[in-house]
Amino acid sequence: MDTQQITAYLKDKDIKKIKFAFADIDGVLRGKLINSDKFLDGLKDGYGFCDVVFGWDSSDACYDNVAITGWHSGYPDKYCRIDLSTLRNIPWQNDQTFFLADFIQADGSSVPACPRSLLKRIAADCESMGYHPEFAQEFEWFNFNETPQGLQDKEFTKLQTISTGMFGYSILRPSQHSGFYYDLFNLLGEFGVPLEGLHTETGPGVYEAAIEHDHVLASADKAALFKTAVKEIASKYGIMASFMAKWNADLPGCSGHIHQSLWNKDKTENLFHSASDTNKMSDLHKHYLAGQLHCLPHVLPMYAPTVNSYKRLVEGAWAPTTITWGLDNRTTAIRIINDTAKHTRLETRIPGSDTNPYLAMSAALASGLYGIKHKLELTIPPTVGNGYQNKTNGVLANNLEKAAIDMQQSVIAKELFGDDFVQHFTNTRLWEWRQFSKQVTNWELKRYFEII
């Protein structure tokens, strides 16, 4: 819609208020509710937002190590702009009108800390090369019979999942919460986040959803909205949904795998497929894969952004630990699916459900394009069998501090995303590590309190 069309739409539907939101560096949606007059007034020049939204962490604690904003700048306003193409209604909130926004400066340049703007730039680069980027993210998450206040009162101990036992792909378990289960599928579809599938995963109270594939920006929008939507729908049933990568040491972690392929501009040909190749992979596909493998150590925090992310990336836990790829191999970092020309794609398996979809997809697409631009040869052979044992090409960093320092010092990361973004993002990750390092954990108390 243009401004004239959206004005007519609001008048026709008698819409008096609009909700909008944008994703911060952690992928947390920040936004507000505004009246229709303010909405229309801001369509040209944007809406002022205190830029502390780029200067604090997921708990609203202000960073002490970022240059883009801080006490030194006085936390002024920056202007976000609503993307009219993201119009949707929220069916579980009386069809409240909703838009997504991002931060684009008056001269058209992006704010370096804005994840959606970063992905828009990389997607535009991809399209300028003649490719249509088709992406999808899938999520696993655990559901609990808990409330926010209850969790605080019990100090996040003895959490109760909505079901017990290891019931992957169970038909029985969802039927015991059929209202919640079918509301997820149906309401997400009405919200413009349609699912290809929804099922239980192995573990107590854990679900997995595959979101329908789309253009990379629309796909990231859907993924970001999915996480908040699931939490809001769950709350209607007294359920809390958690997208932590690994909430319990004895249970599987939660993935956020990203599927991707490049097509011609009119989406009639999957450019990753080659009928004449042994593995049905085109040269373009091989360059793209080589780029992802090559760039992986340089962009890892964009796939694994929290301290907790690395608790999932351990051997034998259905998450990769090595720089590997394979044909339909779920033990490698990158899995190639090549069963048909239409479905040929690459699945990046490093991301967990705690990812910021805009940053994870930016990392995947930019790395793949790097391989295409530099015509990188796929010199790493496919892993057959156990990818955890194939350490020939290196292993992933095992904690957030190391991964963030590696990215901060990387020439490749700066080439892909720009120095301003790399410095800001990695400093936020190092802040996250420092907050964790100061804590005294239950493990330490149990291990040392009496015996040492």
Tab-separated table of C-alpha atoms in Angstrom:
chain	number	residue	atom	x	y	z
A	1	MET	CA	0.000	0.000	0.000
A	2	ASP	CA	1.036	3.597	-0.538
A	3	THR	CA	0.076	6.435	1.821
A	4	GLN	CA	-3.158	7.168	-0.011
A	5	GLN	CA	-4.224	3.541	0.041
A	6	ILE	CA	-3.404	3.021	3.705
A	7	THR	CA	-5.316	6.206	4.618
A	8	ALA	CA	-8.361	4.903	2.773
A	9	TYR	CA	-7.938	1.503	4.408
A	10	LEU	CA	-7.883	2.958	7.929
A	11	LYS	CA	-10.951	5.073	7.188
A	12	ASP	CA	-12.874	2.206	5.612
A	13	LYS	CA	-12.133	-0.134	8.530
A	14	ASP	CA	-12.605	2.628	11.120
A	15	ILE	CA	-9.194	1.843	12.614
A	16	LYS	CA	-8.281	4.222	15.450
A	17	LYS	CA	-5.068	2.679	16.756
A	18	ILE	CA	-2.089	0.816	15.310
A	19	LYS	CA	0.549	-1.354	16.918
A	20	PHE	CA	4.048	-1.535	15.450
A	21	ALA	CA	7.328	-3.103	16.472
A	22	PHE	CA	10.917	-3.649	15.400
A	23	ALA	CA	13.559	-6.168	16.422
A	24	ASP	CA	16.467	-5.079	18.607
A	25	ILE	CA	19.945	-6.631	18.480
A	26	ASP	CA	18.732	-9.693	20.429
A	27	GLY	CA	15.686	-10.151	18.210
A	28	VAL	CA	13.359	-8.905	20.960
A	29	LEU	CA	10.396	-7.027	19.484
A	30	ARG	CA	10.171	-3.474	20.818
A	31	GLY	CA	7.249	-1.249	19.878
A	32	LYS	CA	4.227	0.724	20.910
A	33	LEU	CA	0.563	1.453	20.249
A	34	ILE	CA	-0.206	4.779	18.524
A	35	ASN	CA	-3.348	6.486	17.312
A	36	SER	CA	-4.154	6.637	13.614
A	37	ASP	CA	-3.366	10.358	13.287
A	38	LYS	CA	0.155	9.882	14.629
A	39	PHE	CA	0.559	6.842	12.402
A	40	LEU	CA	-0.332	8.806	9.269
A	41	ASP	CA	1.797	11.800	10.306
A	42	GLY	CA	4.873	9.589	10.683
A	43	LEU	CA	4.660	7.706	7.392
A	44	LYS	CA	6.951	10.184	5.626
A	45	ASP	CA	9.598	11.049	8.195
A	46	GLY	CA	9.299	8.192	10.693
A	47	TYR	CA	8.625	7.883	14.407
A	48	GLY	CA	11.073	8.968	17.059
A	49	PHE	CA	12.364	6.242	19.344
A	50	CYS	CA	14.930	6.685	22.091
A	51	ASP	CA	18.033	4.987	20.726
A	52	VAL	CA	18.591	3.236	24.041
A	53	VAL	CA	16.841	0.363	22.250
A	54	PHE	CA	20.241	-0.185	20.599
A	55	GLY	CA	22.127	0.556	23.811
A	56	TRP	CA	20.739	-1.990	26.242
A	57	ASP	CA	20.538	-5.743	26.530
A	58	SER	CA	17.546	-8.079	26.680
A	59	SER	CA	17.075	-7.161	30.360
A	60	ASP	CA	17.211	-3.389	29.693
A	61	ALA	CA	20.650	-3.001	31.289
A	62	CYS	CA	22.653	-0.330	29.449
A	63	TYR	CA	25.825	-1.441	27.679
A	64	ASP	CA	29.054	0.223	28.764
A	65	ASN	CA	31.041	-0.654	25.650
A	66	VAL	CA	29.124	0.443	22.525
A	67	ALA	CA	29.809	3.594	20.511
A	68	ILE	CA	26.542	3.996	18.608
A	69	THR	CA	24.723	5.266	21.682
A	70	GLY	CA	25.221	5.547	25.435
A	71	TRP	CA	25.445	7.970	28.309
A	72	HIS	CA	28.068	9.797	26.226
A	73	SER	CA	25.468	10.606	23.543
A	74	GLY	CA	22.546	11.406	25.830
A	75	TYR	CA	20.396	8.695	24.256
A	76	PRO	CA	18.715	10.853	21.579
A	77	ASP	CA	15.889	9.768	19.292
A	78	LYS	CA	16.449	7.842	16.106
A	79	TYR	CA	13.694	7.478	13.574
A	80	CYS	CA	12.129	4.166	12.678
A	81	ARG	CA	10.019	3.814	9.574
A	82	ILE	CA	7.049	1.523	9.215
A	83	ASP	CA	7.116	-0.936	6.325
A	84	LEU	CA	3.590	-0.823	4.898
A	85	SER	CA	4.071	-4.176	3.173
A	86	THR	CA	4.093	-5.862	6.594
A	87	LEU	CA	0.463	-5.012	7.382
A	88	ARG	CA	-1.317	-7.807	9.249
A	89	ASN	CA	-3.987	-8.192	11.915
A	90	ILE	CA	-3.457	-9.957	15.245
A	91	PRO	CA	-6.329	-12.459	15.487
A	92	TRP	CA	-5.849	-13.221	19.203
A	93	GLN	CA	-5.971	-9.479	19.991
A	94	ASN	CA	-9.301	-8.603	18.354
A	95	ASP	CA	-7.631	-8.253	14.942
A	96	GLN	CA	-5.464	-5.359	16.138
A	97	THR	CA	-3.742	-3.724	13.131
A	98	PHE	CA	0.003	-4.347	13.192
A	99	PHE	CA	3.115	-3.369	11.214
A	100	LEU	CA	6.836	-4.042	11.396
A	101	ALA	CA	9.344	-1.210	11.291
A	102	ASP	CA	13.075	-0.685	10.990
A	103	PHE	CA	15.560	2.139	11.209
A	104	ILE	CA	16.521	3.870	7.969
A	105	GLN	CA	18.114	7.300	8.146
A	106	ALA	CA	16.841	10.254	6.128
A	107	ASP	CA	19.563	9.806	3.502
A	108	GLY	CA	18.486	6.197	2.964
A	109	SER	CA	21.376	4.648	4.871
A	110	SER	CA	20.709	2.109	7.606
A	111	VAL	CA	21.408	2.451	11.299
A	112	PRO	CA	24.265	-0.024	11.837
A	113	ALA	CA	22.626	-1.592	14.903
A	114	CYS	CA	19.297	-2.308	13.176
A	115	PRO	CA	19.082	-6.028	12.298
A	116	ARG	CA	16.232	-5.730	9.787
A	117	SER	CA	18.002	-2.949	7.901
A	118	LEU	CA	21.138	-5.090	7.709
A	119	LEU	CA	19.205	-7.961	6.152
A	120	LYS	CA	17.484	-5.611	3.695
A	121	ARG	CA	20.890	-4.435	2.487
A	122	ILE	CA	22.215	-7.965	2.015
A	123	ALA	CA	19.005	-9.073	0.284
A	124	ALA	CA	19.293	-6.114	-2.101
A	125	ASP	CA	22.889	-7.127	-2.858
A	126	CYS	CA	21.685	-10.642	-3.636
A	127	GLU	CA	18.966	-9.370	-5.950
A	128	SER	CA	21.420	-7.060	-7.734
A	129	MET	CA	23.384	-10.204	-8.619
A	130	GLY	CA	20.276	-11.620	-10.296
A	131	TYR	CA	19.113	-14.025	-7.587
A	132	HIS	CA	15.936	-14.419	-5.562
A	133	PRO	CA	16.796	-15.627	-2.026
A	134	GLU	CA	14.218	-18.130	-0.740
A	135	PHE	CA	14.525	-18.871	2.993
A	136	ALA	CA	12.684	-20.514	5.873
A	137	GLN	CA	13.439	-21.011	9.545
A	138	GLU	CA	12.116	-23.776	11.758
A	139	PHE	CA	11.961	-23.636	15.558
A	140	GLU	CA	11.867	-26.011	18.485
A	141	TRP	CA	10.715	-24.744	21.884
A	142	PHE	CA	9.577	-26.009	25.273
A	143	ASN	CA	6.177	-25.248	26.816
A	144	PHE	CA	5.670	-24.929	30.582
A	145	ASN	CA	2.767	-24.791	33.021
A	146	GLU	CA	4.255	-21.639	34.518
A	147	THR	CA	3.626	-17.896	34.785
A	148	PRO	CA	6.144	-15.035	34.778
A	149	GLN	CA	5.439	-14.237	38.424
A	150	GLY	CA	5.508	-17.896	39.384
A	151	LEU	CA	8.932	-18.327	37.818
A	152	GLN	CA	10.273	-15.383	39.781
A	153	ASP	CA	8.782	-16.705	43.018
A	154	LYS	CA	10.318	-20.170	42.565
A	155	GLU	CA	13.585	-18.707	41.223
A	156	PHE	CA	13.373	-20.661	37.978
A	157	THR	CA	13.642	-24.021	39.746
A	158	LYS	CA	11.504	-27.162	39.451
A	159	LEU	CA	9.855	-26.036	36.229
A	160	GLN	CA	6.816	-28.019	35.100
A	161	THR	CA	6.477	-28.792	31.392
A	162	ILE	CA	2.996	-29.204	29.919
A	163	SER	CA	3.648	-32.916	29.374
A	164	THR	CA	6.078	-35.561	30.558
A	165	GLY	CA	8.276	-38.102	28.821
A	166	MET	CA	10.076	-38.248	25.486
A	167	PHE	CA	7.253	-38.127	22.959
A	168	GLY	CA	8.743	-37.055	19.600
A	169	TYR	CA	6.214	-36.958	16.743
A	170	SER	CA	3.511	-38.024	19.185
A	171	ILE	CA	-0.140	-37.874	18.186
A	172	LEU	CA	-1.221	-38.462	21.787
A	173	ARG	CA	0.558	-35.560	23.501
A	174	PRO	CA	-0.863	-32.685	21.367
A	175	SER	CA	-4.377	-34.091	21.766
A	176	GLN	CA	-4.046	-33.486	25.500
A	177	HIS	CA	-3.633	-29.761	24.788
A	178	SER	CA	-5.631	-29.622	21.559
A	179	GLY	CA	-6.960	-26.096	22.090
A	180	PHE	CA	-3.440	-24.667	22.375
A	181	TYR	CA	-2.068	-26.906	19.616
A	182	TYR	CA	-4.680	-26.028	17.014
A	183	ASP	CA	-4.755	-22.369	18.007
A	184	LEU	CA	-1.029	-22.229	17.225
A	185	PHE	CA	-1.529	-23.630	13.748
A	186	ASN	CA	-4.691	-21.703	12.890
A	187	LEU	CA	-3.983	-18.320	14.485
A	188	LEU	CA	-0.431	-18.161	13.128
A	189	GLY	CA	-1.857	-18.760	9.652
A	190	GLU	CA	-4.373	-15.932	10.123
A	191	PHE	CA	-1.503	-13.738	11.365
A	192	GLY	CA	0.406	-14.170	8.107
A	193	VAL	CA	2.905	-16.642	9.565
A	194	PRO	CA	1.666	-19.883	7.973
A	195	LEU	CA	3.185	-23.157	9.079
A	196	GLU	CA	4.152	-26.092	6.898
A	197	GLY	CA	4.021	-28.399	9.900
A	198	LEU	CA	3.707	-28.557	13.681
A	199	HIS	CA	4.558	-31.548	15.853
A	200	THR	CA	6.062	-32.643	19.154
A	201	GLU	CA	9.811	-33.171	19.361
A	202	THR	CA	11.628	-35.561	21.660
A	203	GLY	CA	11.416	-34.181	25.170
A	204	PRO	CA	8.740	-33.200	27.679
A	205	GLY	CA	6.479	-30.424	26.412
A	206	VAL	CA	8.573	-29.579	23.353
A	207	TYR	CA	7.109	-28.643	19.961
A	208	GLU	CA	8.657	-28.000	16.573
A	209	ALA	CA	7.218	-25.798	13.829
A	210	ALA	CA	8.356	-25.316	10.245
A	211	ILE	CA	7.376	-21.914	8.848
A	212	GLU	CA	6.508	-21.735	5.144
A	213	HIS	CA	9.402	-20.506	2.990
A	214	ASP	CA	9.433	-17.040	1.424
A	215	HIS	CA	11.753	-14.247	0.281
A	216	VAL	CA	14.518	-13.887	2.863
A	217	LEU	CA	13.215	-10.609	4.362
A	218	ALA	CA	9.623	-11.833	4.588
A	219	SER	CA	10.917	-15.093	6.032
A	220	ALA	CA	12.893	-13.295	8.740
A	221	ASP	CA	9.832	-11.160	9.515
A	222	LYS	CA	7.748	-14.297	9.935
A	223	ALA	CA	10.382	-15.958	12.115
A	224	ALA	CA	10.706	-12.938	14.408
A	225	LEU	CA	6.930	-12.594	14.693
A	226	PHE	CA	6.531	-16.336	15.245
A	227	LYS	CA	8.449	-16.347	18.511
A	228	THR	CA	6.457	-13.504	20.064
A	229	ALA	CA	3.172	-14.819	18.658
A	230	VAL	CA	3.735	-18.272	20.164
A	231	LYS	CA	4.399	-16.708	23.567
A	232	GLU	CA	1.248	-14.584	23.367
A	233	ILE	CA	-0.972	-17.471	22.211
A	234	ALA	CA	0.517	-19.723	24.903
A	235	SER	CA	-0.285	-17.191	27.620
A	236	LYS	CA	-3.999	-17.523	26.773
A	237	TYR	CA	-3.725	-21.094	28.056
A	238	GLY	CA	-1.609	-20.342	31.125
A	239	ILE	CA	1.433	-21.685	29.300
A	240	MET	CA	4.899	-20.161	28.979
A	241	ALA	CA	6.880	-20.890	25.822
A	242	SER	CA	10.677	-20.737	26.015
A	243	PHE	CA	13.037	-20.411	23.065
A	244	MET	CA	16.217	-20.888	25.088
A	245	ALA	CA	18.732	-22.959	23.176
A	246	LYS	CA	19.267	-25.334	26.120
A	247	TRP	CA	17.147	-24.968	29.259
A	248	ASN	CA	18.044	-28.311	30.831
A	249	ALA	CA	21.378	-30.134	30.701
A	250	ASP	CA	19.662	-33.520	30.560
A	251	LEU	CA	17.314	-32.719	27.659
A	252	PRO	CA	17.871	-31.945	23.970
A	253	GLY	CA	18.453	-28.343	22.944
A	254	CYS	CA	16.183	-26.290	20.711
A	255	SER	CA	17.191	-25.616	17.125
A	256	GLY	CA	16.439	-22.793	14.712
A	257	HIS	CA	17.672	-24.342	11.444
A	258	ILE	CA	17.625	-22.144	8.327
A	259	HIS	CA	16.716	-23.554	4.908
A	260	GLN	CA	17.783	-21.582	1.857
A	261	SER	CA	18.079	-21.626	-1.906
A	262	LEU	CA	18.647	-19.141	-4.706
A	263	TRP	CA	16.230	-18.923	-7.634
A	264	ASN	CA	16.057	-16.882	-10.817
A	265	LYS	CA	14.220	-13.594	-10.451
A	266	ASP	CA	10.816	-14.869	-11.570
A	267	LYS	CA	11.126	-17.936	-9.269
A	268	THR	CA	10.731	-20.471	-12.069
A	269	GLU	CA	14.120	-22.163	-11.633
A	270	ASN	CA	15.955	-23.349	-8.545
A	271	LEU	CA	19.539	-22.306	-9.270
A	272	PHE	CA	20.911	-24.689	-6.636
A	273	HIS	CA	19.876	-27.769	-8.633
A	274	SER	CA	21.801	-29.484	-11.407
A	275	ALA	CA	20.451	-32.688	-12.942
A	276	SER	CA	23.867	-33.560	-14.398
A	277	ASP	CA	25.842	-33.322	-11.143
A	278	THR	CA	26.488	-36.422	-9.050
A	279	ASN	CA	25.012	-34.745	-5.970
A	280	LYS	CA	22.454	-32.734	-7.982
A	281	MET	CA	24.242	-29.540	-6.919
A	282	SER	CA	24.917	-26.693	-9.346
A	283	ASP	CA	28.236	-24.825	-9.366
A	284	LEU	CA	26.383	-21.860	-7.850
A	285	HIS	CA	25.214	-24.087	-5.010
A	286	LYS	CA	28.762	-25.329	-4.414
A	287	HIS	CA	30.174	-21.787	-4.337
A	288	TYR	CA	27.419	-20.772	-1.899
A	289	LEU	CA	28.140	-23.764	0.335
A	290	ALA	CA	31.892	-23.129	0.184
A	291	GLY	CA	31.236	-19.541	1.258
A	292	GLN	CA	29.220	-20.607	4.265
A	293	LEU	CA	31.842	-23.095	5.385
A	294	HIS	CA	34.648	-20.574	4.883
A	295	CYS	CA	32.873	-17.755	6.739
A	296	LEU	CA	31.414	-19.843	9.561
A	297	PRO	CA	34.120	-19.106	12.184
A	298	HIS	CA	33.893	-15.399	11.312
A	299	VAL	CA	30.115	-15.055	11.869
A	300	LEU	CA	29.361	-17.667	14.528
A	301	PRO	CA	27.870	-15.236	17.116
A	302	MET	CA	25.161	-14.334	14.609
A	303	TYR	CA	24.097	-18.001	14.673
A	304	ALA	CA	24.836	-18.573	18.371
A	305	PRO	CA	24.299	-15.193	20.096
A	306	THR	CA	23.922	-16.080	23.768
A	307	VAL	CA	25.993	-17.717	26.479
A	308	ASN	CA	23.404	-20.478	26.521
A	309	SER	CA	23.734	-21.114	22.758
A	310	TYR	CA	26.976	-22.994	23.298
A	311	LYS	CA	25.394	-25.414	25.792
A	312	ARG	CA	23.452	-26.768	22.807
A	313	LEU	CA	26.471	-27.010	20.486
A	314	VAL	CA	27.937	-30.150	22.050
A	315	GLU	CA	28.681	-33.581	20.650
A	316	GLY	CA	25.809	-35.987	20.294
A	317	ALA	CA	23.102	-33.410	21.061
A	318	TRP	CA	21.625	-33.071	17.542
A	319	ALA	CA	23.563	-29.830	17.043
A	320	PRO	CA	26.830	-29.438	15.106
A	321	THR	CA	30.283	-28.883	16.584
A	322	THR	CA	32.471	-29.187	13.458
A	323	ILE	CA	32.895	-27.303	10.180
A	324	THR	CA	31.348	-29.966	7.987
A	325	TRP	CA	28.683	-30.601	5.390
A	326	GLY	CA	26.880	-33.690	4.201
A	327	LEU	CA	24.096	-35.038	2.029
A	328	ASP	CA	20.999	-35.365	4.214
A	329	ASN	CA	23.320	-35.718	7.220
A	330	ARG	CA	21.976	-34.293	10.484
A	331	THR	CA	25.324	-34.512	12.296
A	332	THR	CA	27.026	-31.870	10.132
A	333	ALA	CA	26.965	-28.075	10.314
A	334	ILE	CA	25.349	-27.832	6.898
A	335	ARG	CA	22.955	-30.396	5.460
A	336	ILE	CA	22.195	-30.597	1.745
A	337	ILE	CA	18.727	-31.747	0.697
A	338	ASN	CA	18.639	-32.737	-2.980
A	339	ASP	CA	15.685	-35.081	-3.438
A	340	THR	CA	13.987	-33.031	-6.196
A	341	ALA	CA	14.797	-29.997	-8.324
A	342	LYS	CA	12.110	-27.963	-6.557
A	343	HIS	CA	13.227	-28.893	-3.050
A	344	THR	CA	17.027	-28.729	-3.488
A	345	ARG	CA	18.334	-26.512	-0.736
A	346	LEU	CA	20.923	-25.952	1.957
A	347	GLU	CA	20.107	-26.222	5.667
A	348	THR	CA	22.354	-24.351	8.081
A	349	ARG	CA	22.030	-26.294	11.330
A	350	ILE	CA	24.110	-24.174	13.724
A	351	PRO	CA	21.384	-21.682	14.738
A	352	GLY	CA	19.350	-22.416	17.837
A	353	SER	CA	15.888	-21.171	18.664
A	354	ASP	CA	17.483	-18.261	20.560
A	355	THR	CA	18.702	-16.602	17.362
A	356	ASN	CA	17.708	-13.203	16.052
A	357	PRO	CA	16.282	-14.337	12.672
A	358	TYR	CA	17.406	-11.150	10.898
A	359	LEU	CA	21.012	-11.636	11.971
A	360	ALA	CA	21.103	-15.394	11.441
A	361	MET	CA	19.705	-15.051	7.916
A	362	SER	CA	22.043	-12.123	7.214
A	363	ALA	CA	24.986	-14.305	8.189
A	364	ALA	CA	23.805	-17.218	6.053
A	365	LEU	CA	23.034	-15.186	2.937
A	366	ALA	CA	26.091	-12.919	3.130
A	367	SER	CA	28.393	-15.918	3.647
A	368	GLY	CA	26.886	-17.744	0.680
A	369	LEU	CA	27.168	-14.682	-1.548
A	370	TYR	CA	30.797	-14.310	-0.440
A	371	GLY	CA	31.462	-17.764	-1.853
A	372	ILE	CA	29.744	-16.855	-5.123
A	373	LYS	CA	31.521	-13.502	-5.507
A	374	HIS	CA	34.915	-15.064	-4.819
A	375	LYS	CA	34.091	-18.252	-6.768
A	376	LEU	CA	35.260	-20.330	-3.829
A	377	GLU	CA	35.803	-23.965	-4.710
A	378	LEU	CA	34.151	-26.615	-2.579
A	379	THR	CA	37.352	-28.313	-1.450
A	380	ILE	CA	35.860	-29.856	1.700
A	381	PRO	CA	34.411	-33.293	0.854
A	382	PRO	CA	30.997	-34.280	2.203
A	383	THR	CA	31.024	-36.024	5.558
A	384	VAL	CA	29.643	-39.542	5.458
A	385	GLY	CA	28.652	-40.826	8.874
A	386	ASN	CA	29.323	-39.080	12.181
A	387	GLY	CA	30.101	-35.393	11.652
A	388	TYR	CA	31.145	-34.963	15.275
A	389	GLN	CA	34.187	-37.104	14.600
A	390	ASN	CA	35.291	-35.224	11.471
A	391	LYS	CA	37.472	-32.405	12.833
A	392	THR	CA	39.611	-32.115	9.695
A	393	ASN	CA	38.361	-28.637	8.849
A	394	GLY	CA	38.165	-27.307	12.378
A	395	VAL	CA	35.603	-27.078	15.159
A	396	LEU	CA	33.238	-24.338	16.260
A	397	ALA	CA	34.197	-22.030	19.112
A	398	ASN	CA	32.848	-23.473	22.357
A	399	ASN	CA	31.830	-20.255	24.108
A	400	LEU	CA	30.458	-16.817	23.313
A	401	GLU	CA	33.581	-14.904	24.362
A	402	LYS	CA	35.861	-16.730	21.917
A	403	ALA	CA	33.320	-16.549	19.101
A	404	ALA	CA	32.784	-12.807	19.621
A	405	ILE	CA	36.505	-12.014	19.732
A	406	ASP	CA	37.091	-14.046	16.572
A	407	MET	CA	34.343	-12.107	14.795
A	408	GLN	CA	35.495	-8.741	16.122
A	409	GLN	CA	38.987	-9.330	14.723
A	410	SER	CA	37.762	-10.760	11.410
A	411	VAL	CA	38.445	-8.917	8.168
A	412	ILE	CA	35.838	-11.104	6.481
A	413	ALA	CA	33.093	-10.155	8.962
A	414	LYS	CA	33.798	-6.465	8.372
A	415	GLU	CA	33.692	-7.002	4.614
A	416	LEU	CA	30.320	-8.715	4.904
A	417	PHE	CA	28.582	-6.401	7.380
A	418	GLY	CA	30.655	-3.247	7.805
A	419	ASP	CA	32.937	-2.255	10.663
A	420	ASP	CA	30.264	-0.285	12.556
A	421	PHE	CA	27.914	-3.257	12.799
A	422	VAL	CA	30.684	-5.717	13.673
A	423	GLN	CA	32.027	-3.530	16.459
A	424	HIS	CA	28.587	-2.837	17.916
A	425	PHE	CA	27.331	-6.405	17.716
A	426	THR	CA	30.458	-8.102	19.049
A	427	ASN	CA	30.726	-5.632	21.910
A	428	THR	CA	27.147	-6.483	22.902
A	429	ARG	CA	28.107	-10.168	22.893
A	430	LEU	CA	31.192	-9.520	25.015
A	431	TRP	CA	28.980	-7.578	27.424
A	432	GLU	CA	26.701	-10.616	27.603
A	433	TRP	CA	29.681	-12.827	28.434
A	434	ARG	CA	30.833	-10.470	31.208
A	435	GLN	CA	27.383	-10.459	32.808
A	436	PHE	CA	27.453	-14.260	32.890
A	437	SER	CA	31.025	-14.427	34.188
A	438	LYS	CA	30.138	-12.360	37.271
A	439	GLN	CA	27.427	-14.761	38.423
A	440	VAL	CA	27.722	-17.468	41.072
A	441	THR	CA	25.767	-20.457	39.786
A	442	ASN	CA	23.969	-23.306	41.530
A	443	TRP	CA	26.565	-25.663	40.080
A	444	GLU	CA	29.326	-23.782	41.888
A	445	LEU	CA	27.406	-23.775	45.160
A	446	LYS	CA	26.708	-27.498	44.990
A	447	ARG	CA	30.278	-28.332	44.046
A	448	TYR	CA	32.288	-26.060	46.337
A	449	PHE	CA	30.122	-24.791	49.215
A	450	GLU	CA	30.848	-27.572	51.675
A	451	ILE	CA	33.813	-29.550	50.421
A	452	ILE	CA	36.351	-26.876	49.490
